[in-house]
XYZ file of C-alpha atoms in Angstrom:
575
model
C 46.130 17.458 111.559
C 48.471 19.620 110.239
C 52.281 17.772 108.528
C 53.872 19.765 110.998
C 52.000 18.112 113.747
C 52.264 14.943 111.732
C 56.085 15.450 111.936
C 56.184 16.451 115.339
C 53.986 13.387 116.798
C 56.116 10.940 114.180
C 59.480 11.805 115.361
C 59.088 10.559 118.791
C 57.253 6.929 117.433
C 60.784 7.075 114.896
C 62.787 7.667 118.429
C 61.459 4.989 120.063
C 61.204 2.264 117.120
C 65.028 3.293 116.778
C 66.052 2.686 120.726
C 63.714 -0.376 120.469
C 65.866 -1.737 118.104
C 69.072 -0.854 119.028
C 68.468 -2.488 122.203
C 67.196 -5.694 120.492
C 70.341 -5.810 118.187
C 72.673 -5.350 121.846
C 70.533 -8.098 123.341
C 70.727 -10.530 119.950
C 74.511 -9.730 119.988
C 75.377 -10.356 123.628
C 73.152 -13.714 123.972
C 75.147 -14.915 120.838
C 78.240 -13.841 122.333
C 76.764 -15.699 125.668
C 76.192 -18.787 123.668
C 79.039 -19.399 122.640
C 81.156 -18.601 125.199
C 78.883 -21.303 127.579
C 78.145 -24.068 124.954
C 81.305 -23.904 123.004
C 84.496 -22.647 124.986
C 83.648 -23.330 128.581
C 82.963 -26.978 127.346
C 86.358 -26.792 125.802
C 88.339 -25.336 128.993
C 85.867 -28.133 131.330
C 87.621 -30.550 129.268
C 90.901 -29.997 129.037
C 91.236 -28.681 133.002
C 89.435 -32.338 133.736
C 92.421 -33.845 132.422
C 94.371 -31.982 134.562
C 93.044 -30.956 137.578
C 92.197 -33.695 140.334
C 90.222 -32.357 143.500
C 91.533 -29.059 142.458
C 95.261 -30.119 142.780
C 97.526 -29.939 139.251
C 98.688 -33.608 137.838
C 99.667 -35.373 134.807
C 98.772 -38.693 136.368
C 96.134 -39.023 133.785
C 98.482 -38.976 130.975
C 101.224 -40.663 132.624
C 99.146 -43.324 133.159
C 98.437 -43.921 129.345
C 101.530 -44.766 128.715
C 101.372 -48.368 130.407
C 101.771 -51.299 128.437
C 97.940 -52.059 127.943
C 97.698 -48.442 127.146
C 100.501 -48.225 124.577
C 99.032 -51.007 123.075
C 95.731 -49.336 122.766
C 97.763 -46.386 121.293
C 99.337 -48.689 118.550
C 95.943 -50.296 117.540
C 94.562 -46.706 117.326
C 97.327 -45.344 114.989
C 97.414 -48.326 112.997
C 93.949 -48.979 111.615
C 93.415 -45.282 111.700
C 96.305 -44.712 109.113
C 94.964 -47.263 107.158
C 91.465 -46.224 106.965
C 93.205 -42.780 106.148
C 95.055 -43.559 103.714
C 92.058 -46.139 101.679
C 89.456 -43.607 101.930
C 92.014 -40.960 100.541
C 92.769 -43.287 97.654
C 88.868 -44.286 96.395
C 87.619 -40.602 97.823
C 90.621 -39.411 95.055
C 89.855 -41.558 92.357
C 86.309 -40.912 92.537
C 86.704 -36.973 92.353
C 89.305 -37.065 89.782
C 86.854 -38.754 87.471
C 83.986 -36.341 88.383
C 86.420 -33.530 86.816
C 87.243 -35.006 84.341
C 84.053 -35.888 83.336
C 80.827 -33.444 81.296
C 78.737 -31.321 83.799
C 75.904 -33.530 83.944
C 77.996 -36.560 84.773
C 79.367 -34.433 87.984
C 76.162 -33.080 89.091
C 75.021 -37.053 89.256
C 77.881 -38.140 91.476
C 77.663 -35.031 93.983
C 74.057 -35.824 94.311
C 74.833 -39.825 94.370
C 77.270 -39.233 97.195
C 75.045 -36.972 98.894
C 72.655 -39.364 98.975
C 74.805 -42.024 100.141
C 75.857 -39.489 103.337
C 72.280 -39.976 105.002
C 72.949 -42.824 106.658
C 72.443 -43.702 110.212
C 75.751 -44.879 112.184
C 76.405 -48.697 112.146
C 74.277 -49.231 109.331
C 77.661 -50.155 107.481
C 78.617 -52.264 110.119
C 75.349 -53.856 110.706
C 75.039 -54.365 106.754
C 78.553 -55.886 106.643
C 77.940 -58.486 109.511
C 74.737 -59.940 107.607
C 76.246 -59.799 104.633
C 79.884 -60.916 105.375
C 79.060 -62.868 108.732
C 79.655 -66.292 110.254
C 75.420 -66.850 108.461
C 75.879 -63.410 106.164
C 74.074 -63.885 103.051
C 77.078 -63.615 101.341
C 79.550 -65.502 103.008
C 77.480 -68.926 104.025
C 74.536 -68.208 101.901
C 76.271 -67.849 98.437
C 79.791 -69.276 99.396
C 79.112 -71.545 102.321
C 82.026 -69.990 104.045
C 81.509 -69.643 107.678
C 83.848 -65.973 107.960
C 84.817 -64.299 111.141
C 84.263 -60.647 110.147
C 85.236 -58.925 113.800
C 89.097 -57.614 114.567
C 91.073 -54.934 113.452
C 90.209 -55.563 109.393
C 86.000 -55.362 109.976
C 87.317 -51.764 111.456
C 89.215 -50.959 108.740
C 86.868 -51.772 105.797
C 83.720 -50.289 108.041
C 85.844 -47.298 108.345
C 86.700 -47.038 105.001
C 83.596 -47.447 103.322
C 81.768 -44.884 105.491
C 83.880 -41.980 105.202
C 84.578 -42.071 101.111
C 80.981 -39.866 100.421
C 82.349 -37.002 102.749
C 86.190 -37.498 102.055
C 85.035 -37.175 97.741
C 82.721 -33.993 98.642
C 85.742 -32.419 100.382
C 88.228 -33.231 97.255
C 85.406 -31.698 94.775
C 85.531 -28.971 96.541
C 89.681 -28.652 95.988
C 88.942 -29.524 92.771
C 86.844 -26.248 92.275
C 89.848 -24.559 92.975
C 91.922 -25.899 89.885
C 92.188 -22.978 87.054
C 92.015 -24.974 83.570
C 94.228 -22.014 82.131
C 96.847 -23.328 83.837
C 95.619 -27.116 82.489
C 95.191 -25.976 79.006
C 98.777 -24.266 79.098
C 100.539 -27.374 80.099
C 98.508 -29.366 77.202
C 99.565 -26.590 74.973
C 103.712 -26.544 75.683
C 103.239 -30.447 75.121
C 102.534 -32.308 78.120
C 100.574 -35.571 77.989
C 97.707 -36.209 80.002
C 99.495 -38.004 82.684
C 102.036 -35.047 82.838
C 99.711 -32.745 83.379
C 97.907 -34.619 85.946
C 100.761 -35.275 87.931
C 102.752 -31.939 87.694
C 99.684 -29.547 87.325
C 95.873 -30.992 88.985
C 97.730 -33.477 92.025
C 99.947 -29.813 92.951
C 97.011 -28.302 93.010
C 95.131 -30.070 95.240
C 97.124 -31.411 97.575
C 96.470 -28.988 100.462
C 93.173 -30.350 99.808
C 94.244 -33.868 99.664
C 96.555 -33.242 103.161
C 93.579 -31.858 104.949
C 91.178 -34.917 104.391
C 93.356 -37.233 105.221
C 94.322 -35.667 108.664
C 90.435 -34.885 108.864
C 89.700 -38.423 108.262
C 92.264 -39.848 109.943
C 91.571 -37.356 113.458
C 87.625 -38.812 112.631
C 88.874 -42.004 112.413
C 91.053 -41.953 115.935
C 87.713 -40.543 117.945
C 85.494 -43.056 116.090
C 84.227 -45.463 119.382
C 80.876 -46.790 117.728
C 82.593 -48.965 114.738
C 85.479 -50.559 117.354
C 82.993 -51.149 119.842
C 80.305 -53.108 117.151
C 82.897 -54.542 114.577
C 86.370 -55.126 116.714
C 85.884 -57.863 118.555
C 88.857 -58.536 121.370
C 90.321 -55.794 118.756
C 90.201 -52.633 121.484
C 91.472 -48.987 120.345
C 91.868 -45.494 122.570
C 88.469 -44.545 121.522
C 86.353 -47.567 122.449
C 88.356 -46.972 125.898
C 87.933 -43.329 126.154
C 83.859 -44.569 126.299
C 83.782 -47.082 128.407
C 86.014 -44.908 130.994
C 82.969 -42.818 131.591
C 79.906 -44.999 130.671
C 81.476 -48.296 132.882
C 84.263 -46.621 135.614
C 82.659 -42.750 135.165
C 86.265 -42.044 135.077
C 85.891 -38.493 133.683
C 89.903 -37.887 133.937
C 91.147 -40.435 131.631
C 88.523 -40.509 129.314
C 89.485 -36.389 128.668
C 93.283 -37.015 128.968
C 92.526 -39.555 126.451
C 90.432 -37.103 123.921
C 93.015 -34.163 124.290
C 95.673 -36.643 122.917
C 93.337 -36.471 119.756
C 92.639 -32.858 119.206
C 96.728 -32.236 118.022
C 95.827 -33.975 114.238
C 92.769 -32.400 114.202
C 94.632 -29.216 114.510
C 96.859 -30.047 111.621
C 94.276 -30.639 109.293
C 92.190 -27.501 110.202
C 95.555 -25.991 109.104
C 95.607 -27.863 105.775
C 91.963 -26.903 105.477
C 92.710 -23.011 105.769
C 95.468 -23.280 103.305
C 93.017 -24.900 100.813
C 90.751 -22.302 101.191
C 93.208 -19.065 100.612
C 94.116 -21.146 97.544
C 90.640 -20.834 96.537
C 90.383 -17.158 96.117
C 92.876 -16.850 93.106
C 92.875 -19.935 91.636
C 89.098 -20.509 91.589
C 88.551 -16.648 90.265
C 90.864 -17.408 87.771
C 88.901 -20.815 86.767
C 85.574 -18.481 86.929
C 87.217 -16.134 84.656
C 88.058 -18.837 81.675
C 86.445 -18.864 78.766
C 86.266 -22.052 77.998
C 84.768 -23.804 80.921
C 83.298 -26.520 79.372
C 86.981 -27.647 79.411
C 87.445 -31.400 80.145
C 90.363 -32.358 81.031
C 91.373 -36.319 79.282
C 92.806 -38.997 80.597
C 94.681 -41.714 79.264
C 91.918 -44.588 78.608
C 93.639 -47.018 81.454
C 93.166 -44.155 83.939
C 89.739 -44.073 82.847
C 88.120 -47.244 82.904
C 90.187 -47.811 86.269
C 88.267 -44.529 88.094
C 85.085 -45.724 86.203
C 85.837 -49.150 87.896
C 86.280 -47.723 91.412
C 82.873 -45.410 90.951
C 81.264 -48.248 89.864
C 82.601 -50.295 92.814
C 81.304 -47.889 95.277
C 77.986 -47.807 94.557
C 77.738 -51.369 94.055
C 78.721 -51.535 98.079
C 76.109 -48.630 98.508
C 73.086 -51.060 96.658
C 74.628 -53.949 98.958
C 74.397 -51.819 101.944
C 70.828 -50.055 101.806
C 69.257 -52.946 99.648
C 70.524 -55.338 102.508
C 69.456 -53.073 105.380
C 65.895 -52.659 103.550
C 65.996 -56.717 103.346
C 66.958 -57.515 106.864
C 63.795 -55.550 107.887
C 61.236 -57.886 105.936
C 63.943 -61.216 106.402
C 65.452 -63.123 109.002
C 68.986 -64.317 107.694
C 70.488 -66.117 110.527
C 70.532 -69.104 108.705
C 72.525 -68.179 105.718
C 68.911 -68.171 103.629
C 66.549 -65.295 103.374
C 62.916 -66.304 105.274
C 60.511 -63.338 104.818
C 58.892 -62.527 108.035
C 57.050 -59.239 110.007
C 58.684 -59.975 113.358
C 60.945 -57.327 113.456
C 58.266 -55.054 113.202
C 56.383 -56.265 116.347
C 59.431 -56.766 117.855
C 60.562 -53.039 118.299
C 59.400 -51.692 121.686
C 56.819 -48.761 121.369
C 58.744 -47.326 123.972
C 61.377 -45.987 121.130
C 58.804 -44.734 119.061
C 58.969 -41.766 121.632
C 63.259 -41.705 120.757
C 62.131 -41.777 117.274
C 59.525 -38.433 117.662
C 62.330 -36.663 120.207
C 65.096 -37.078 117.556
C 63.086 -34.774 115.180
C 62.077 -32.694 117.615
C 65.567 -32.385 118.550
C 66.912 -32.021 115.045
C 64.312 -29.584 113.534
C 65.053 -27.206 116.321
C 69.106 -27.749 116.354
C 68.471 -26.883 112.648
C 66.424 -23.835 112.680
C 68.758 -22.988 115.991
C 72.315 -23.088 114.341
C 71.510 -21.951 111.045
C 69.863 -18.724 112.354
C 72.896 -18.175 114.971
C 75.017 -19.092 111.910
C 73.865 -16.816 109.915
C 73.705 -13.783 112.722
C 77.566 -14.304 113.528
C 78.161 -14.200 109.936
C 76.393 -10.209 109.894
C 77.962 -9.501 113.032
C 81.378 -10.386 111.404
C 81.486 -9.596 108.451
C 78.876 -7.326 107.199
C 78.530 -4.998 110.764
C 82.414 -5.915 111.059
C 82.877 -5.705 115.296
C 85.746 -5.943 116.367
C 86.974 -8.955 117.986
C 84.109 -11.173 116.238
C 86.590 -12.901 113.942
C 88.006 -14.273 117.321
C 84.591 -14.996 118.355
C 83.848 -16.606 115.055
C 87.287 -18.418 115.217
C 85.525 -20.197 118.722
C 82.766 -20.858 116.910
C 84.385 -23.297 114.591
C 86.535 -25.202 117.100
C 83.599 -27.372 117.746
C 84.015 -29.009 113.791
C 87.546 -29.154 114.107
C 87.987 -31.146 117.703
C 86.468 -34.806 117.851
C 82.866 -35.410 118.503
C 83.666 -37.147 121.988
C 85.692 -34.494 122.664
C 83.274 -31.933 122.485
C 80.884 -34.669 124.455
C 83.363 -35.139 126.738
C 83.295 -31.063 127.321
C 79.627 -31.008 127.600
C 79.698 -33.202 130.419
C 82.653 -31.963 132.364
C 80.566 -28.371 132.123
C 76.858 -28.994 132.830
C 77.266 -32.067 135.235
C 77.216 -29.430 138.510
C 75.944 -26.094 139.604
C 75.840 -23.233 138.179
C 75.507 -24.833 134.449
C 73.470 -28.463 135.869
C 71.751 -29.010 132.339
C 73.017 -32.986 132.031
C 69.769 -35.249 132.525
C 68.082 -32.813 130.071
C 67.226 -32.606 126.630
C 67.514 -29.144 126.173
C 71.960 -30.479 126.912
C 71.325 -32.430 123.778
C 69.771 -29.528 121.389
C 72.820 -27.741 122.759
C 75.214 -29.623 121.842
C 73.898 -30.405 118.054
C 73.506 -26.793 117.953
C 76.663 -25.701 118.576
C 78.709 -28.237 116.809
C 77.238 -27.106 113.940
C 77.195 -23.450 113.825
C 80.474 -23.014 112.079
C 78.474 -24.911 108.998
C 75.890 -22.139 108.970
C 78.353 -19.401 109.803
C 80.706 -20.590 106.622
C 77.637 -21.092 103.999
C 76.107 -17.187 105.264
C 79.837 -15.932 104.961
C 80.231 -17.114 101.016
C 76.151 -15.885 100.760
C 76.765 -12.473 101.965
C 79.832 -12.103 99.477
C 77.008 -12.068 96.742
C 74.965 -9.417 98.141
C 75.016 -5.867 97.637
C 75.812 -3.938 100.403
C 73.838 -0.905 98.444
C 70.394 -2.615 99.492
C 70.973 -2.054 103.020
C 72.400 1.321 102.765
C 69.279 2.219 100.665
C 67.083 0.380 103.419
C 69.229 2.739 106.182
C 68.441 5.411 103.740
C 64.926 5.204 103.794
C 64.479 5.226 107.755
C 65.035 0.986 108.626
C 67.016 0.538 111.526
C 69.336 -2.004 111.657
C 67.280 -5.054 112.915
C 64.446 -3.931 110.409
C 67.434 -4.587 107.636
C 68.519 -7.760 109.178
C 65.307 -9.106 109.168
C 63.199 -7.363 106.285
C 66.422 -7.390 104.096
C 69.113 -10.034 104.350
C 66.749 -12.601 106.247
C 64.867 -12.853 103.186
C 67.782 -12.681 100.488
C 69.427 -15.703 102.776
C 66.278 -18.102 102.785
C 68.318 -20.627 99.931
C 71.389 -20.465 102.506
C 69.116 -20.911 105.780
C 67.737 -24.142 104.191
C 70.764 -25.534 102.998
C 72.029 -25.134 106.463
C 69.236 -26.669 108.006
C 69.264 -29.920 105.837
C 73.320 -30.150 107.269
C 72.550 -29.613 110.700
C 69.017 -31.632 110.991
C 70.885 -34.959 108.941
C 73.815 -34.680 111.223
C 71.781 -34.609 114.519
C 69.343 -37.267 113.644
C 73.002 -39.388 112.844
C 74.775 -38.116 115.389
C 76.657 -40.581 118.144
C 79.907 -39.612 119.236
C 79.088 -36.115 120.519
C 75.907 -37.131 122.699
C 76.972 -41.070 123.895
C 77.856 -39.289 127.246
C 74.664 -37.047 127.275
C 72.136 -39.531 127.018
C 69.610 -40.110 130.322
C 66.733 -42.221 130.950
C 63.218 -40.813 129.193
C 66.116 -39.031 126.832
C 67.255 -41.287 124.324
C 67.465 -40.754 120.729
C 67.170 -43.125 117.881
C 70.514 -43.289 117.203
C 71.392 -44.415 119.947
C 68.693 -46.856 120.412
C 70.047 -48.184 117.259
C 73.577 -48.774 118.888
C 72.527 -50.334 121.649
C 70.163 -52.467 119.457
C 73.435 -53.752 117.499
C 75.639 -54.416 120.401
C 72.625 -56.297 121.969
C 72.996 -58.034 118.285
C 69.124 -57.285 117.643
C 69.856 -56.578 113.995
C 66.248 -57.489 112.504
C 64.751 -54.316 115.237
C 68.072 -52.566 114.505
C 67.701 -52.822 109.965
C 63.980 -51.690 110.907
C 65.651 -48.457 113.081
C 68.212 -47.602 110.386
C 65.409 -47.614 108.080
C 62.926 -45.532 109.824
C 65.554 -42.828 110.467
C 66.660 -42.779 107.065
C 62.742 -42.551 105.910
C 62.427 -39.090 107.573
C 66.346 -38.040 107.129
C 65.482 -38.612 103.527
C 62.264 -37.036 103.393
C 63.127 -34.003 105.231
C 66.004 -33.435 102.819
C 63.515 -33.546 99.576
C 61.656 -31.523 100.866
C 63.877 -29.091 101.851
C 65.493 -29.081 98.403
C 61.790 -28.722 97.113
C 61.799 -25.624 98.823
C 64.864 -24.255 97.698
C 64.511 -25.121 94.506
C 61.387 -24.070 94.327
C 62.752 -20.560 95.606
C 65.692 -20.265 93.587
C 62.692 -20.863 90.201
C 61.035 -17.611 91.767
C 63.940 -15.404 92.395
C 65.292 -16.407 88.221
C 61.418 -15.140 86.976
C 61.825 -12.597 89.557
C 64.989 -10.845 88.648
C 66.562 -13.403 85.958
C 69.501 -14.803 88.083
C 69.874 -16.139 91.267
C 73.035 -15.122 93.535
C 75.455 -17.893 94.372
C 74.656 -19.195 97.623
C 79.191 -19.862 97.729
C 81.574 -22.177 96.702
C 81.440 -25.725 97.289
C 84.433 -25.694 99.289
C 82.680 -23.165 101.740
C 79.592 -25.546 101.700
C 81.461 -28.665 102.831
């Protein structure tokens, strides 16, 4: 055959490979679109036109009527052990990241990965720990003290509350502490100001967009959190615990929304606090970058010191309490104040949740793989094919991690409890919604990611006759594999923890473990439950080394490969 007959036959095969993948790229780009206007907004609208619309007829009964006097009292508990678990996880989460920056690389790197460690944890494990410890018979309490202490009310919420949110509230303030330039630092030292000067008219400054938006984060977490109340609250009853037990006990759909829009306005506020932290970022961090000098460290006065050192040191003491007493009370039985070794627990779970156990993976490995491909595809729609109107559409796509995880529940069932959408009763409702909660974490980690590579590469691959799908996949795909894992390790430990945004989804022959842990707790089955928390932290935990295995394991190829490795983003986009 002639290469004019070879040209001839190849341009119609070139033709068709190119139509072939234009249409796949429409049809990848309108089922995204699709996706999240049905799993993300619709849920949203279901929600809030639940609370408003009875029988099809307009009222504001719903939120008239949560301003009775049991109601307002519900409202005060809310607001006031909210604030204060706010306001104490603000204060430890600040004092531990204040002594991470101040202190040498290698001491940072070990609290980041202490705390991260310390965020796989199943729900209630912190409550369930603190009851056996701290308890009427805790080990603690009437074992050590022979005090006989009544750990359930409004303080058990607080500390539970407090102590479970200071891992993610200290990732978030690392993150604004990135954004600190040490020029500035190193010019206040030099014109004469003391440590403590320049800590509190320079670094606090700084940071406190970053300091504003965790404790409206924690504090809108806080409000929505139903699980803690509900285990640790005794007669102690807040909006949240009600907002549940509207729909699980009365199915009183109304109220229970009314009551979760009343949440979403702080939620709001510290999305806005959030933004402003990040446009911060962009100057100030490439102005950090740019310093010579990085190995910096910034001193504090020796009091300061030794009382941040004291507080780090505090906190992980609680964290060896907590996990070495959960490992314990799977082997022990404690009830009388003395530890009594025994293997009951262990015949004592049903085998039944071993099938919970097997569909929470299931469930979580494919919400992972799910969100951080869609993630990462609404990131190259945005912002490296730049459509317009997708920074709206990505906009949507983050609502999901700024509103409350009952909220979002809440929206899930208002939408798919009836025809056309009748997906409740299912599991594939539960993939859903872990999916798209957590696509904005995907989307944000492939945004920073795609900042580091080269446009050139894919106008070269363009260049040389790859269509646009052959790029996406045979080009960026590949570059992205550090950022696809790193999003999958997010996504897969917050669905196999995950409680708030699938309590309402859960049907018979659908359960999850962590759920089957809650109801193991409030049944007060806390041998079976200490053997639960463990087994879902055994995989959680597993899963995650070996992800990070893998990417580091990568990242070793791509430095003999080319000598660097491109920055996957900030930590501020990570978190």
């Amino acid at each position: 055959m002639t290469a004019y007959e070879q040209t001839g036959t190849a341009r119609p095969v070139r033709r068709l490979r190119y139509r072939a993948a234009n249409l796949l790229d429409w049809v990848m780009l309108g089922l995204l679109l699709a996706g999240i206007a049905l799993f993300i907004l619709y849920p949203i609208v279901s929600v809030v036109s639940t609370s408003f619309f009875v029988k099809g007829q307009f009222t504001l009964q719903y939120y008239l009527d949560l301003f009775t006097k049991s109601n307002l009292k519900l409202i005060g508990n809310s607001l006031w052990v909210a604030t204060l678990s706010s306001s104490f996880t603000t204060f430890f989460a600040f004092c531990i990241a204040l002594y991470a920056f101040c202190s040498k690389e290698k001491t940072r790197r070990l609290l980041q990965n202490g705390l991260l460690l310390t965020m796989i944890s199943p729900p209630f494990v912190s409550a369930l720990a603190f009851i056996l410890l701290f308890g009427r018979r805790g080990i603690i309490t009437y074992g050590l003290l022979g005090l006989s202490v009544n750990p359930y009310g409004w303080h058990g919420i607080v500390i539970l509350q407090t102590i479970g949110n200071i891992s993610f509230a200290t990732l978030l303030l690392l993150a604004s502490f990135d954004t600190v330039d040490l020029k500035q630092v190193l010019a206040s030292r030099d014109l004469g100001a003391n440590p403590w000067q320049t800590l509190w008219h320079v670094v606090i400054p700084l940071v406190r967009p970053g300091l504003l938006s965790v404790i409206f984060t924690l504090f809108t977490m806080n409000l929505a959190d139903f699980g803690t109340p509900i285990v640790i609250g005794g007669r102690y009853k807040v909006l949240a615990t009600e907002a549940y037990l509207q729909v699980i006990s009365t199915a009183n759909l109304g109220k229970a929304s009314a009551i979760s829009v009343l949440m979403v306005p702080t939620a709001v506020v510290a999305f806005y606090f959030y933004r402003k932290t990040l446009s911060q970022s962009g100057s100030l961090a490439e102005g950090s970058k740019s310093f010579s000098g990085s190995g910096y460290e910034f001193e504090l006065p020796r009091s300061i010191r030794c009382l941040l050192l004291s507080v780090v040191g505090l906190f992980f003491t609680v964290m060896a309490l907590k996990y070495g007493n959960i490992l314990l009370s799977t082997v022990s039985n404690t009830a009388t104040g003395h530890i009594q070794f025994t293997t009951k627990y262990f015949h004592d779970l049903p085998r039944s949740q071993m099938s919970s156990y097997w569909r929470s993976i299931r469930y979580a490995v494919l919400s992972g793989v799910a969100a951080s491909f869609l993630g990462i595809l609404l990131s190259y729609y945005t912002h490296r094919r730049r459509l317009p109107g997708m920074k709206g559409v990505e906009f949507i796509a983050s609502l999901p991690y700024i509103i409350p995880g009952t909220f979002f529940g809440l929206g899930y069932v208002a939408a798919f409890s009836h025809e056309p959408f009748l997906l409740r009763g299912t599991g594939l409702i539960i993939i859903c919604n872990y999916t798209f909660r957590q696509i904005s974490v995907a989307n944000k980690s492939a945004n920073a990611a795609f900042s580091a590579i080269d446009e050139k590469l894919e106008a070269a691959a363009q260049d040389l006759g790859a269509s646009r799908m052959e790029v996406f996949f045979g080009v960026i795909l590949p570059l992205l594999k550090s950022t696809f894992l790193t999003c999958f390790i997010t996504v897969f430990t917050s669905s196999m923890t995950s409680v708030g945004a699938i309590a309402f989804l859960i049907s018979p022959g659908k359960n999850v473990a962590s759920m089957e842990l809650f109801q193991s707790i409030e049944n007060g089955r806390y041998g079976v439950a200490a053997v639960q928390a463990v087994m879902i932290i055994a995989v959680t935990l597993g899963i995650n080394l070996f992800s990070m295995y893998l990417l580091n394991r990568g990242r070793k190829n791509q430095k003999g490969g080319n000598g660097r490795v491109p920055e996957a983003g900030s930590s501020q986009e990570a978190v």
